[in-house]
Structures are given as C-alpha cells and as structure tokens.
GROMACS .gro file of C-alpha atoms in nm:
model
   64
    1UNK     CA    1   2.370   0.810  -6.318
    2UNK     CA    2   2.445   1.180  -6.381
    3UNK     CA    3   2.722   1.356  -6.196
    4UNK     CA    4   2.690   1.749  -6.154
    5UNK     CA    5   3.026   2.006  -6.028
    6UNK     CA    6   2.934   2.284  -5.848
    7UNK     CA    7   3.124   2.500  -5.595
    8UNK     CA    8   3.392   2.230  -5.566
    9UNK     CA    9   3.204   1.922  -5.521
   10UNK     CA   10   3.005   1.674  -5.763
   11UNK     CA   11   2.639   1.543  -5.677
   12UNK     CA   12   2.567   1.225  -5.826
   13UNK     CA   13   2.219   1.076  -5.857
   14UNK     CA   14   2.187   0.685  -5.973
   15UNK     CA   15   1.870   0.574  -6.165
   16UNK     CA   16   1.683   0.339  -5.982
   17UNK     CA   17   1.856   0.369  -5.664
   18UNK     CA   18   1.685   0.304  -5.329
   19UNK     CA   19   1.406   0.529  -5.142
   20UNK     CA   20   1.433   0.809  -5.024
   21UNK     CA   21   1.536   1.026  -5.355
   22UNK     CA   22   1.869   1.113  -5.257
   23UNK     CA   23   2.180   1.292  -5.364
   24UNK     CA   24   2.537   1.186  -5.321
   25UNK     CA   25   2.821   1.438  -5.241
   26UNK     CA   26   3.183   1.406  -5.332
   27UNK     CA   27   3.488   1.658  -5.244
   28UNK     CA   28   3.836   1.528  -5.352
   29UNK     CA   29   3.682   1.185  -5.421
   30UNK     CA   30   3.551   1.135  -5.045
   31UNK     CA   31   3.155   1.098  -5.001
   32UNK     CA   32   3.058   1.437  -4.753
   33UNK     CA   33   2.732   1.365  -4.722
   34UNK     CA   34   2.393   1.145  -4.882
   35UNK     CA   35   2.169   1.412  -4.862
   36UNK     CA   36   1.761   1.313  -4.837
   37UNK     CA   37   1.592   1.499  -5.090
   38UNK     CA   38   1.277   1.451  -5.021
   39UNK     CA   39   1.303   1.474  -4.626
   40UNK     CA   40   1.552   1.743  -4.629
   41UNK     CA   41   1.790   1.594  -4.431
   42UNK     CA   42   2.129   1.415  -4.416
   43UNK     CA   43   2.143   1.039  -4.415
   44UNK     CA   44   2.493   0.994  -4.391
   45UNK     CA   45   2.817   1.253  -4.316
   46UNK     CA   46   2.726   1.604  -4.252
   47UNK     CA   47   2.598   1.874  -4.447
   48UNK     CA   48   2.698   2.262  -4.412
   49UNK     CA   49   2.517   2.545  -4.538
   50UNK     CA   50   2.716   2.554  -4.857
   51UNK     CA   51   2.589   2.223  -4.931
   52UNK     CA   52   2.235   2.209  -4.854
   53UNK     CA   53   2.262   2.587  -5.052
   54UNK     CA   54   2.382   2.421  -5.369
   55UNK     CA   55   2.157   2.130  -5.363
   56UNK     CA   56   1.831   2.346  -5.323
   57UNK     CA   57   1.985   2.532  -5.590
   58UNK     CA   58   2.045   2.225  -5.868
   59UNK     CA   59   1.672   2.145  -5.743
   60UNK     CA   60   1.550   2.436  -5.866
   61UNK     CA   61   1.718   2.436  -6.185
   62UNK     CA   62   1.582   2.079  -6.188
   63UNK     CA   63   1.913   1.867  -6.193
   64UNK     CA   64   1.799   1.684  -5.933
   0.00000   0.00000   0.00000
C-alpha cells in the first residue's frame, strides 16, 4: 500500500488490488473518488479538476 498527501488529500494505491489500476482519494478521512488510471475516468464519487490535476501530476513523477 503506499499513501501519498498532496493539496489536502491522500491517494492510496494497494498492491495487488483489482483491475483497472486505480487510485483511491481521501479528504478528512472520506473516500472522494476511485479514480481509473488507466481509463481516465472515475469509478466511484466524483472527481474535480483539482483532483484529476494532482493525480496526472503524481503520474508523472511516477508515484502512481
């Protein structure tokens, strides 16, 4: 599992979890959204801008 902060929430990934590759989003302990990493889309909540801004972001750092 790794858990990343950034811009007020934390993105956790789990090794071995189910396909799609997906992220996890957390703000004040409350899942936002499951984000589909490699379909670019939400699979559970919502996503804003912010969000899908910060994830392509730890991608490209490769966090996630």
């Amino acid at each position: 599992m790794s858990r990343i902060r950034r811009g007020g929430f934390i993105f956790v990934t789990f090794v071995g979890d189910h396909a799609p590759l997906h992220v996890h989003v957390y703000r004040d302990s409350r899942l936002v959204v499951k984000w589909d990493l490699e379909h670019h889309q939400a699979m559970e909540g919502i996503s804003t801008r912010t969000i899908v801004r910060l994830i392509e972001m730890l991608v490209e750092e490769g966090e996630l």
